[in-house]
Amino acid sequence: MVGTNQVVAQAQQRSGLTVRGDEFLLDGEPFRILAGEMHYFRTHPDHWRNRLDRMRALGLNSVDTYVAWNFHEPRRGAIDFTGWRDIVRFVETAAEAGLKVVVRPGPYICAEWDFGGLPAWLLADPDLPLRCDEPAYRDLVDEWFGELLPRLAPLQATRGGPVIAFQVENEYGSYGNDQAHLDHLRNTMRGNGIDSLLFCSNGPSEWMLRGGNLPDELATVNFSGDPAEPFAALRRYQPEGPLWCTEFWDGWFDHWGEPHNTTDPVETAADVEKMLAAGASVSLYMAVGGTNFGWWAGANYDDAKATYQPTITSYDYDAPIGEAGELTAKFHRIREVIARHEPVPDGPLPPLPPRLPAQRVKPDATAGLLESLDALGEPVHRSAPVHMEALGQPYGLIHYRTRVQGPRETAGLRVRGLADRALVFADGEPLGTLDRNDPQGSVEVPVPRESVLLDLLVDTGGRINFGQRLNDPKGITDRVLHGSQALFGWEIRPLPLDDLSGLRFRPGAAPAGPAFHRATLRIGEPADGFLALPGWEKGMVWLNGFLLGRYWSIGPQRTLYAPSPLWRKGENELVVLELHRPGGSVELRPEPDLG
Ligand code: GLA
C-alpha cells in the first residue's frame, strides 16, 4: 500500500511536482499531467521541435520519454550523449515548446525497442540475470545510471527545470517481483541527485501491482479502452493519491506478417474524455510514435504459439501525430476533448511538413554480398559457432563459413539455436532458408565432390523486448548439423554494416543471392519522402549512408519513412541490400503506406 502520508509530508517541503491527497501540485499549485509519449531516439533531432510543438498544439502540457541505454552505449564503454543522443537538448527543447518532461530511464524500457533498451553487450553471457538484484546486472546498471542521471538532475523542476517526475523500471510487475531490485534502482536514482517525484507504472492486474510497485512511491496504471476498471484496480491497491494512466495506448504497433493495427479515433477520444472527467492525469502512449530506424526495432515472443514476432520499422503507432508529423483525425478528436477540460493553445495548427514529389529510379550498380565479405568486416575462427554478442557485435547480420568434406550422402542441414533466419549456400549457390519459427526445418545439402564450401548468412530481426525470453542473442548460439553430425571449424564474420564505403559496385545486374543495389535519386529542396520497394523481397535501405530500416514483402508496412534532414539538394545515394530477389525499381512516394 502506498504510504500516501509520506508523499504528502514531502509535498509540503518541496517544490516541483508533489502529491496532496488525490491531486498533483506543481510548485504548490494544483496540476493535472496531460502528457504524451515521444521518444527522442525515434525522431530525427532536427524534427524534435516540430513534433513537440504539435504536442503542445494538441493541448498537452508534458512529454514523457524513455531513455534507451543501448542507443547511448551500443558498445561497452563507448557512451554517447551528442547529436541525436543529446537527451539534455531534448529536454531543453521540450521546455522551449512549453512542455514539462517525465523521464522513464528504465534501464529496461520494453517499448518495442531492441532488447527493451538494454545494450546487446549484456548478452555476451546469455545467462546474465536481468532485471533483478543480482550484482552482475546491478553493478552495470549503476555504472550507466551514474553517467545518465547526473546529466538530468540539474533539469529537475525541484531546481527550476522542466523535469517533473521519474519512473522506476518499467511495468516491472509483468516480469518479476524482486522488491530489492526496485528498491536498489530507487536508491541509485536518489544517490545520483534525483529528488523528484518517483512512480512505478504497471498493468492493472493485482499480481502486476503487487510485484511491480514500491510501497512508498506513487503507483500508476497502463491500459487501453475504458478507464473505469483499471482505475478501480489502482484504487484498490492505492486508496489515496492522484489517478494517473501513465500509458494510455491510443494505438498499437505492428509485427511483420501480421495486419496493421489501428484504433477508432472517436472511441479513443471518448476514453480520454472519461479519464479527464474523472479528474485523472493521463499520458498518451504514443503522442508521436516515430520510427525504428536502423536495427532498433524490437520483437515479441508468443509463448502459446512458440513464435518469434519481429516488429516492423515504422512506429507510427496510429498515434494522434503521425510518423511524418501528420495531424490525424485522432489528433483533432482528442484535442476537442482536452479543450473541454483544460485550455488548449489557440492560433493556427502547424501545417503538414512539405513532401517530395513521386519518382522512380532503377539501380545502376550492384555488389554481391558474399563477394564483398572482406570489405564488410574481419572474420574470427572458432571451432563451434558463436552468437554476435560474444564477438562484441551489437547489431547487423552475421556470416558463418565452413568446409564440409565429401563425397558423402546428401543430408539435411539444420541449425540449433538460430536467431533469426539463415540463408544457406553451397559453393555460392543458394540452397534455401532456415527460420527460427520452424526449428525442425532443414535444407538438403549434397556433397558429391571432395568438399563443399558452406555459407550461412544469418539475417536478424529485433531482439525480444518483452516477457521471459528477453535474453535473445543473435546469430547461432548452438550447433549446425548436417544429418546428425555437428559441423566444426567455422570462419565467423560480424557484419554490422555501419560502413558500406568499402563496397565495390559494378554496373549491371547482380549475381544470384544477397546483393547491394545502388541508385541515385535527384531532388530539389529536401522534404519528407516515403520509399517503396515493389517486387523486392526482404532487406534494408540506406539513404546517404543512413540506415532507414528493414523492409519485407510480407508487410504490413510497404513504405519506409525518409525524413527531410536525411536528404540533400541534388543527388542522393540509395543503397538497398536485398537478401533474396531484387525488384526492378525503387519508388519515392509522397504518401506513406503502412498496410
Ligand atoms: C507496455 C510497455 C511499453 C510498450 C507498450 C506497448 O505498456 O510499458 O513500453 O511496450 O506496452 O506498446
XYZ file of C-alpha atoms and ligand atoms in Angstrom:
607
model
C 0.000 0.000 0.000
C 1.442 3.365 -0.876
C 2.415 5.476 2.083
C 0.496 8.498 0.908
C 1.131 10.267 4.169
C 4.833 10.197 3.497
C 4.320 11.526 -0.018
C 2.062 14.243 1.394
C 4.611 15.133 4.032
C 7.296 15.501 1.365
C 4.948 17.678 -0.687
C 4.954 20.368 1.898
C 8.725 20.627 1.889
C 9.457 20.558 -1.815
C 8.948 22.490 -4.992
C 8.432 20.656 -8.258
C 5.722 18.010 -8.639
C 4.213 16.797 -5.377
C 1.135 14.964 -4.180
C -1.613 16.339 -1.979
C -4.451 13.908 -1.300
C -5.806 12.863 -4.710
C -4.126 15.597 -6.713
C -0.758 16.692 -8.009
C 0.690 20.068 -7.159
C 3.314 21.760 -9.305
C 5.270 24.275 -7.258
C 2.360 24.253 -4.832
C -0.450 24.795 -7.377
C -2.931 22.082 -8.452
C -1.695 20.460 -11.670
C -3.076 17.795 -13.977
C -0.493 15.932 -16.056
C -1.636 15.880 -19.678
C 1.296 14.176 -21.269
C 2.153 12.435 -24.478
C 4.950 9.984 -25.091
C 7.601 10.790 -27.671
C 10.961 9.027 -27.918
C 13.864 11.294 -28.874
C 15.573 8.194 -30.273
C 12.703 7.592 -32.749
C 12.527 11.080 -34.275
C 15.347 12.821 -36.153
C 16.757 15.537 -33.839
C 16.084 18.227 -36.462
C 12.398 17.308 -36.070
C 12.236 17.266 -32.261
C 10.939 20.821 -32.001
C 8.475 20.303 -34.844
C 6.889 17.300 -33.114
C 6.950 18.854 -29.626
C 5.153 21.944 -30.992
C 2.462 19.640 -32.365
C 2.095 18.012 -28.955
C 1.644 21.409 -27.382
C -0.929 22.284 -30.072
C -2.812 19.117 -29.108
C -3.280 20.662 -25.669
C -0.694 18.587 -23.811
C 1.375 20.169 -21.061
C 4.070 17.463 -20.777
C 6.090 14.952 -22.766
C 7.205 11.610 -21.409
C 10.188 9.827 -22.846
C 12.041 6.641 -22.160
C 15.834 6.627 -22.176
C 17.244 3.807 -24.333
C 20.523 2.683 -22.767
C 21.578 0.766 -25.901
C 21.166 3.913 -28.042
C 23.783 5.650 -25.873
C 26.117 2.730 -25.206
C 25.826 0.195 -28.049
C 29.388 -0.985 -27.337
C 30.558 -1.247 -23.765
C 32.173 1.966 -22.513
C 31.569 3.986 -25.706
C 28.949 6.267 -24.170
C 27.466 8.945 -26.418
C 25.333 11.933 -25.405
C 25.923 14.030 -28.539
C 23.736 14.922 -31.530
C 20.773 12.575 -31.816
C 21.741 11.223 -28.366
C 21.767 14.614 -26.638
C 18.965 13.983 -24.173
C 19.695 17.224 -22.325
C 18.998 19.143 -25.520
C 15.779 17.151 -25.993
C 14.606 18.128 -22.509
C 15.539 21.774 -23.109
C 13.749 21.715 -26.463
C 10.614 20.381 -24.769
C 10.790 23.226 -22.272
C 11.129 25.744 -25.130
C 7.975 24.236 -26.646
C 6.162 24.851 -23.336
C 6.174 21.266 -22.076
C 7.158 19.667 -18.782
C 9.084 16.391 -19.021
C 8.587 12.979 -17.422
C 11.654 10.749 -17.719
C 11.445 6.955 -17.782
C 15.071 5.845 -17.562
C 14.403 2.127 -17.205
C 17.067 0.882 -17.710
C 14.685 -1.723 -19.099
C 12.073 0.137 -21.176
C 10.217 -2.517 -23.253
C 8.929 -0.008 -25.888
C 9.193 -2.370 -28.909
C 12.845 -1.289 -28.927
C 15.681 -3.783 -29.438
C 16.175 -5.821 -26.219
C 13.879 -3.402 -24.362
C 16.643 -0.774 -24.414
C 19.278 -2.949 -22.767
C 22.625 -2.987 -24.583
C 23.417 -6.047 -26.689
C 26.757 -6.494 -24.933
C 24.907 -7.689 -21.826
C 24.250 -10.840 -23.888
C 27.940 -11.677 -24.295
C 26.958 -14.019 -21.465
C 23.407 -15.075 -22.384
C 22.935 -16.392 -18.838
C 23.454 -12.976 -17.221
C 20.480 -12.472 -14.890
C 18.474 -9.443 -15.989
C 16.019 -7.187 -14.150
C 16.737 -8.497 -10.655
C 19.014 -7.701 -7.745
C 21.921 -9.882 -8.876
C 25.223 -7.979 -8.520
C 26.348 -8.791 -12.086
C 23.385 -6.883 -13.523
C 23.030 -4.343 -10.733
C 26.611 -3.082 -11.000
C 26.345 -2.481 -14.739
C 23.101 -0.578 -14.267
C 24.674 1.515 -11.524
C 27.549 2.454 -13.825
C 25.125 3.532 -16.549
C 22.861 5.452 -14.159
C 25.998 7.132 -12.827
C 26.552 8.526 -16.342
C 22.955 9.353 -17.190
C 21.294 10.707 -14.069
C 23.774 13.466 -13.113
C 23.066 14.980 -16.557
C 19.341 15.063 -15.822
C 19.453 16.071 -12.158
C 20.044 19.819 -12.840
C 16.989 19.827 -15.160
C 14.528 18.856 -12.418
C 11.617 21.093 -11.508
C 12.858 20.916 -7.925
C 15.722 23.076 -9.215
C 13.656 25.222 -11.547
C 13.902 22.949 -14.615
C 11.221 21.195 -16.724
C 11.599 17.584 -15.480
C 8.762 16.833 -13.055
C 8.921 13.068 -12.409
C 10.915 9.877 -12.942
C 9.676 6.335 -13.413
C 11.358 3.376 -11.684
C 11.892 0.348 -14.005
C 9.043 -0.371 -16.442
C 5.920 -2.418 -15.811
C 8.143 -4.490 -13.573
C 5.211 -6.482 -12.164
C 4.579 -8.018 -15.602
C 8.023 -9.567 -15.347
C 9.081 -10.161 -11.737
C 8.542 -9.464 -8.074
C 12.045 -8.592 -6.845
C 11.428 -5.729 -4.438
C 15.163 -5.490 -3.745
C 15.689 -4.738 -7.446
C 13.173 -1.864 -7.434
C 14.487 -0.601 -4.127
C 18.034 -0.610 -5.435
C 17.074 1.318 -8.592
C 15.323 3.912 -6.446
C 18.351 4.271 -4.205
C 20.635 4.637 -7.210
C 18.368 7.363 -8.583
C 18.276 9.189 -5.257
C 22.034 8.774 -4.887
C 22.570 10.466 -8.252
C 20.650 13.574 -7.264
C 17.148 12.667 -8.436
C 14.905 14.309 -5.834
C 11.756 14.472 -7.997
C 8.548 12.503 -7.557
C 9.147 8.832 -8.389
C 6.483 6.447 -9.641
C 6.143 2.831 -10.744
C 3.883 2.133 -13.726
C 2.252 -1.253 -14.175
C -0.601 -3.111 -15.769
C -3.762 -3.078 -13.608
C -3.806 -6.767 -12.524
C -3.312 -7.479 -8.829
C -0.198 -9.565 -9.431
C 1.330 -6.796 -11.524
C 0.570 -4.134 -8.927
C 1.872 -6.337 -6.080
C 5.089 -7.278 -7.833
C 5.863 -4.042 -9.629
C 5.411 -1.275 -7.066
C 7.487 0.218 -4.301
C 5.354 0.685 -1.182
C 6.419 4.288 -0.576
C 6.230 5.576 -4.130
C 3.289 6.543 -6.303
C 1.641 3.693 -8.236
C 0.196 4.356 -11.711
C -1.501 2.103 -14.278
C -1.207 1.493 -18.023
C -4.102 0.381 -20.230
C -6.285 0.981 -23.284
C -10.064 1.319 -23.526
C -12.470 2.242 -20.747
C -10.599 3.572 -17.697
C -13.245 2.560 -15.122
C -11.936 -0.903 -14.222
C -8.175 -0.160 -14.394
C -8.601 2.926 -12.202
C -10.769 0.910 -9.765
C -7.977 -1.685 -9.594
C -5.470 1.076 -8.881
C -7.759 2.424 -6.151
C -7.996 -0.989 -4.544
C -4.224 -1.143 -4.421
C -3.627 2.508 -3.546
C -6.723 4.001 -1.847
C -5.420 7.554 -1.924
C -3.330 9.596 -4.345
C -3.756 11.050 -7.828
C -5.025 8.733 -10.589
C -2.546 8.651 -13.452
C -2.709 6.480 -16.537
C 0.966 6.588 -17.466
C 0.421 4.731 -20.751
C -2.941 5.158 -22.401
C -2.494 3.052 -25.543
C -4.163 5.236 -28.160
C -2.914 2.993 -30.979
C -0.691 -0.062 -31.288
C 2.435 -1.356 -33.030
C 2.783 -3.948 -35.804
C 4.705 -7.165 -36.397
C 5.960 -8.299 -39.794
C 3.468 -10.634 -41.414
C 0.502 -9.511 -39.289
C -2.254 -6.986 -40.108
C -1.646 -3.258 -39.490
C -3.208 -2.102 -36.195
C -5.370 0.981 -35.914
C -7.827 2.228 -33.296
C -11.003 4.237 -33.761
C -10.373 7.983 -33.165
C -13.871 8.597 -31.757
C -13.690 5.722 -29.258
C -10.144 6.627 -28.282
C -11.153 10.232 -27.628
C -14.203 9.033 -25.635
C -11.905 7.059 -23.310
C -9.680 10.119 -22.870
C -12.838 12.098 -22.033
C -13.712 9.586 -19.276
C -10.260 9.936 -17.727
C -10.356 13.710 -17.800
C -13.908 13.758 -16.383
C -12.660 11.569 -13.514
C -10.029 14.204 -12.761
C -7.238 11.837 -13.714
C -3.863 12.601 -15.239
C -3.010 10.854 -18.475
C -0.043 10.117 -20.716
C -0.919 9.233 -24.292
C 1.214 6.341 -25.489
C 2.170 7.390 -28.102
C 1.569 11.079 -28.884
C 4.302 10.827 -31.552
C 5.293 7.280 -32.443
C 8.208 7.841 -34.792
C 10.394 5.252 -36.472
C 12.539 2.244 -35.549
C 15.402 3.424 -37.737
C 18.451 1.250 -38.281
C 18.400 -2.056 -36.431
C 16.456 -0.687 -33.456
C 13.079 -2.415 -33.835
C 12.334 -4.943 -31.093
C 10.318 -8.145 -31.205
C 7.829 -10.167 -29.212
C 7.575 -13.857 -28.491
C 4.199 -15.567 -28.481
C 4.613 -18.350 -25.928
C 1.301 -20.027 -26.788
C 2.280 -20.339 -30.449
C 6.036 -20.644 -29.798
C 6.504 -17.879 -32.360
C 9.050 -15.073 -32.643
C 7.349 -11.885 -33.874
C 9.696 -9.163 -35.160
C 8.401 -5.580 -35.003
C 8.264 -3.501 -38.199
C 10.374 -0.419 -38.959
C 7.595 2.131 -38.580
C 6.496 3.045 -35.058
C 3.731 5.322 -36.315
C 1.554 3.530 -33.727
C -1.591 5.078 -35.254
C -0.795 7.892 -32.815
C -2.516 11.297 -32.956
C 0.634 12.779 -34.538
C 1.834 10.594 -37.399
C 5.322 9.353 -38.157
C 5.791 12.260 -40.609
C 4.145 14.843 -38.344
C 0.605 14.398 -39.696
C -2.198 15.759 -37.510
C -4.591 12.821 -37.780
C -8.328 12.530 -37.120
C -7.332 11.193 -33.707
C -5.370 14.400 -33.051
C -8.464 16.522 -33.716
C -10.850 14.341 -31.671
C -8.511 14.247 -28.663
C -7.856 17.983 -28.929
C -11.615 18.661 -28.763
C -11.825 16.520 -25.619
C -8.892 18.255 -23.954
C -10.343 21.678 -24.811
C -13.455 20.813 -22.779
C -11.328 20.353 -19.638
C -8.175 22.420 -19.959
C -7.068 25.418 -22.005
C -5.531 24.440 -25.357
C -3.316 26.907 -27.235
C -5.302 28.827 -29.832
C -3.926 30.060 -33.106
C -3.452 28.093 -36.320
C -2.382 24.447 -36.120
C 1.044 23.553 -37.554
C 0.797 22.708 -41.283
C 1.804 19.345 -42.774
C 5.583 19.352 -43.378
C 6.419 19.506 -47.107
C 6.873 16.297 -49.098
C 8.922 15.241 -52.101
C 7.138 14.524 -55.389
C 6.916 10.955 -56.656
C 9.676 9.456 -58.773
C 11.009 6.055 -59.670
C 14.637 5.003 -60.132
C 16.400 1.855 -61.263
C 19.598 0.816 -59.502
C 22.581 1.249 -61.818
C 25.232 -0.739 -59.946
C 25.422 -3.789 -57.690
C 27.766 -5.653 -55.361
C 27.171 -9.257 -54.312
C 27.308 -9.704 -50.551
C 29.218 -12.980 -50.495
C 31.789 -11.472 -52.895
C 32.117 -8.384 -50.667
C 32.737 -10.007 -47.296
C 36.303 -8.701 -46.968
C 35.044 -5.125 -47.434
C 32.480 -5.539 -44.671
C 34.342 -6.963 -41.688
C 37.117 -9.114 -40.263
C 36.451 -12.787 -39.596
C 37.319 -14.764 -36.478
C 37.835 -18.510 -36.288
C 36.073 -20.770 -33.822
C 35.511 -24.484 -33.573
C 31.793 -24.155 -32.818
C 29.548 -21.289 -33.936
C 29.077 -18.384 -31.523
C 26.466 -15.596 -31.492
C 27.277 -11.991 -32.434
C 27.206 -10.572 -28.904
C 30.002 -12.958 -27.903
C 32.116 -11.229 -30.584
C 31.250 -7.709 -29.411
C 28.864 -7.069 -32.322
C 25.795 -5.046 -31.278
C 23.629 -5.408 -34.420
C 23.604 -6.328 -38.088
C 23.928 -9.610 -39.939
C 26.478 -12.322 -39.275
C 28.122 -14.771 -41.646
C 29.340 -18.329 -40.907
C 31.512 -20.337 -43.305
C 32.877 -23.873 -43.121
C 34.077 -26.599 -45.480
C 32.303 -29.975 -45.433
C 34.401 -32.954 -46.602
C 32.956 -35.296 -49.250
C 31.915 -37.164 -51.084
C 29.156 -38.121 -48.692
C 25.432 -38.767 -48.693
C 23.098 -35.807 -49.173
C 21.688 -34.817 -45.784
C 19.519 -32.122 -44.293
C 21.242 -29.114 -42.745
C 19.669 -27.813 -39.537
C 20.663 -25.063 -37.135
C 20.037 -25.392 -33.417
C 19.834 -22.011 -31.704
C 19.153 -19.844 -34.753
C 18.183 -16.178 -34.469
C 16.552 -15.481 -36.751
C 16.876 -16.753 -40.370
C 19.775 -18.408 -42.163
C 20.295 -18.207 -45.924
C 22.209 -21.370 -46.886
C 24.679 -21.573 -49.796
C 26.866 -24.415 -51.070
C 29.780 -23.264 -53.256
C 27.960 -19.949 -53.605
C 24.674 -21.466 -54.835
C 21.582 -20.540 -52.777
C 20.018 -23.759 -51.393
C 17.260 -22.373 -49.182
C 16.421 -20.537 -45.983
C 16.075 -21.752 -42.394
C 13.795 -19.926 -39.977
C 13.765 -19.743 -36.200
C 9.997 -20.290 -36.250
C 10.474 -23.669 -37.942
C 13.093 -25.287 -35.672
C 12.745 -28.673 -37.398
C 13.203 -27.130 -40.830
C 16.190 -28.277 -42.888
C 17.840 -27.618 -46.230
C 19.209 -30.567 -48.225
C 22.955 -30.199 -48.751
C 24.592 -32.573 -51.255
C 28.355 -33.059 -51.035
C 29.137 -35.029 -54.177
C 32.697 -33.801 -54.567
C 35.789 -33.695 -52.406
C 34.288 -30.881 -50.383
C 31.680 -28.155 -50.399
C 32.071 -24.591 -49.129
C 29.096 -23.946 -46.898
C 27.952 -20.362 -46.228
C 25.257 -19.375 -43.752
C 24.235 -15.746 -43.803
C 22.170 -15.063 -40.699
C 19.505 -12.386 -41.065
C 18.266 -10.873 -37.830
C 15.063 -9.285 -36.607
C 14.958 -7.192 -33.460
C 15.774 -8.620 -30.063
C 12.784 -9.596 -27.939
C 11.758 -6.683 -25.713
C 9.043 -8.183 -23.517
C 8.466 -11.273 -21.388
C 10.649 -14.033 -20.052
C 12.582 -14.562 -23.298
C 14.382 -11.255 -23.059
C 17.804 -12.903 -23.484
C 17.690 -13.158 -27.267
C 21.218 -13.358 -28.688
C 21.518 -13.174 -32.483
C 23.249 -15.457 -34.928
C 23.883 -19.073 -33.984
C 24.103 -19.980 -30.289
C 24.371 -23.757 -30.608
C 25.241 -26.198 -33.406
C 24.917 -26.587 -37.148
C 24.045 -30.193 -38.011
C 24.499 -31.998 -41.347
C 22.273 -35.010 -40.805
C 23.137 -35.896 -37.224
C 26.746 -34.693 -37.444
C 27.705 -31.382 -35.877
C 29.903 -29.278 -38.150
C 33.007 -27.683 -36.602
C 35.702 -25.318 -37.814
C 33.960 -22.021 -38.569
C 35.048 -18.722 -40.009
C 32.640 -16.225 -38.441
C 32.285 -12.688 -39.734
C 30.297 -9.977 -37.949
C 28.514 -7.741 -40.458
C 27.357 -4.653 -38.538
C 27.015 -2.877 -41.912
C 27.660 0.526 -40.379
C 30.255 1.357 -43.025
C 29.491 0.444 -46.631
C 32.242 2.625 -48.110
C 34.446 -0.385 -48.931
C 31.867 -1.930 -51.303
C 32.923 -2.105 -54.963
C 29.816 -1.510 -57.024
C 29.792 -2.640 -60.646
C 27.356 -1.610 -63.373
C 24.802 -4.193 -64.424
C 22.762 -6.975 -62.899
C 23.616 -8.512 -59.527
C 24.849 -12.054 -59.048
C 22.308 -14.527 -57.613
C 21.820 -14.288 -53.851
C 22.077 -11.353 -51.466
C 23.420 -8.163 -53.022
C 23.686 -4.408 -52.563
C 21.957 -2.318 -55.257
C 22.837 1.339 -55.686
C 20.642 4.037 -57.177
C 20.837 7.819 -57.440
C 17.832 9.999 -56.699
C 17.841 13.664 -57.728
C 15.622 16.052 -55.803
C 15.060 19.784 -55.379
C 14.652 21.153 -51.867
C 14.838 18.416 -49.200
C 11.449 17.372 -47.785
C 9.881 14.227 -46.326
C 9.544 11.177 -48.559
C 8.453 7.542 -48.414
C 10.395 4.789 -50.155
C 8.623 1.765 -51.600
C 10.267 -1.367 -52.984
C 7.647 -3.059 -55.155
C 8.710 -6.549 -56.198
C 11.644 -6.683 -53.781
C 11.530 -9.340 -51.082
C 13.453 -8.576 -47.888
C 16.334 -6.410 -46.800
C 17.454 -2.962 -45.661
C 17.684 0.507 -47.208
C 20.324 3.207 -46.682
C 19.773 6.827 -47.711
C 23.028 8.794 -47.984
C 24.666 6.260 -45.671
C 21.892 6.351 -43.039
C 20.105 3.024 -42.448
C 16.370 3.752 -42.680
C 15.484 0.236 -41.548
C 14.200 -3.103 -42.755
C 11.626 -3.844 -45.466
C 9.840 -7.148 -46.111
C 7.312 -8.048 -48.788
C 5.088 -9.863 -46.235
C 4.098 -6.410 -44.928
C 2.089 -4.849 -43.468
C 4.423 -1.858 -43.936
C 5.067 -1.022 -47.609
C 6.911 2.307 -47.422
C 9.831 3.472 -45.303
C 9.786 6.999 -43.898
C 12.741 9.064 -45.161
C 12.644 12.344 -43.177
C 13.720 15.628 -44.769
C 17.007 16.101 -42.813
C 18.438 12.954 -44.443
C 18.031 14.305 -47.997
C 20.386 16.579 -49.916
C 19.507 19.015 -52.631
C 20.637 17.390 -55.895
C 21.979 13.823 -55.854
C 21.139 11.320 -53.138
C 22.570 7.832 -52.836
C 20.218 4.940 -52.139
C 21.644 1.531 -51.283
C 19.347 -1.470 -50.968
C 20.595 -4.744 -49.522
C 18.197 -7.313 -50.966
C 18.688 -10.728 -49.378
C 16.661 -12.764 -51.878
C 15.238 -11.362 -55.112
C 15.541 -7.736 -56.261
C 12.639 -5.853 -57.821
C 13.095 -3.622 -60.844
C 12.997 -0.157 -59.334
C 12.679 1.845 -56.134
C 9.870 4.368 -55.755
C 9.845 7.654 -53.903
C 6.262 8.405 -52.912
C 4.560 11.412 -51.323
C 2.281 9.242 -49.138
C 3.052 6.535 -46.552
C 1.587 3.040 -46.904
C 1.610 1.143 -43.618
C -0.741 -1.575 -44.870
C 3.824 -1.604 -22.334
C 5.236 -1.069 -22.214
C 5.575 -0.108 -23.313
C 5.127 -0.643 -24.652
C 3.640 -0.917 -24.608
C 3.079 -1.459 -25.900
O 2.941 -0.731 -21.803
O 5.425 -0.441 -20.970
O 6.956 0.086 -23.306
O 5.817 -1.817 -24.910
O 3.392 -1.886 -23.642
O 3.312 -0.609 -26.957
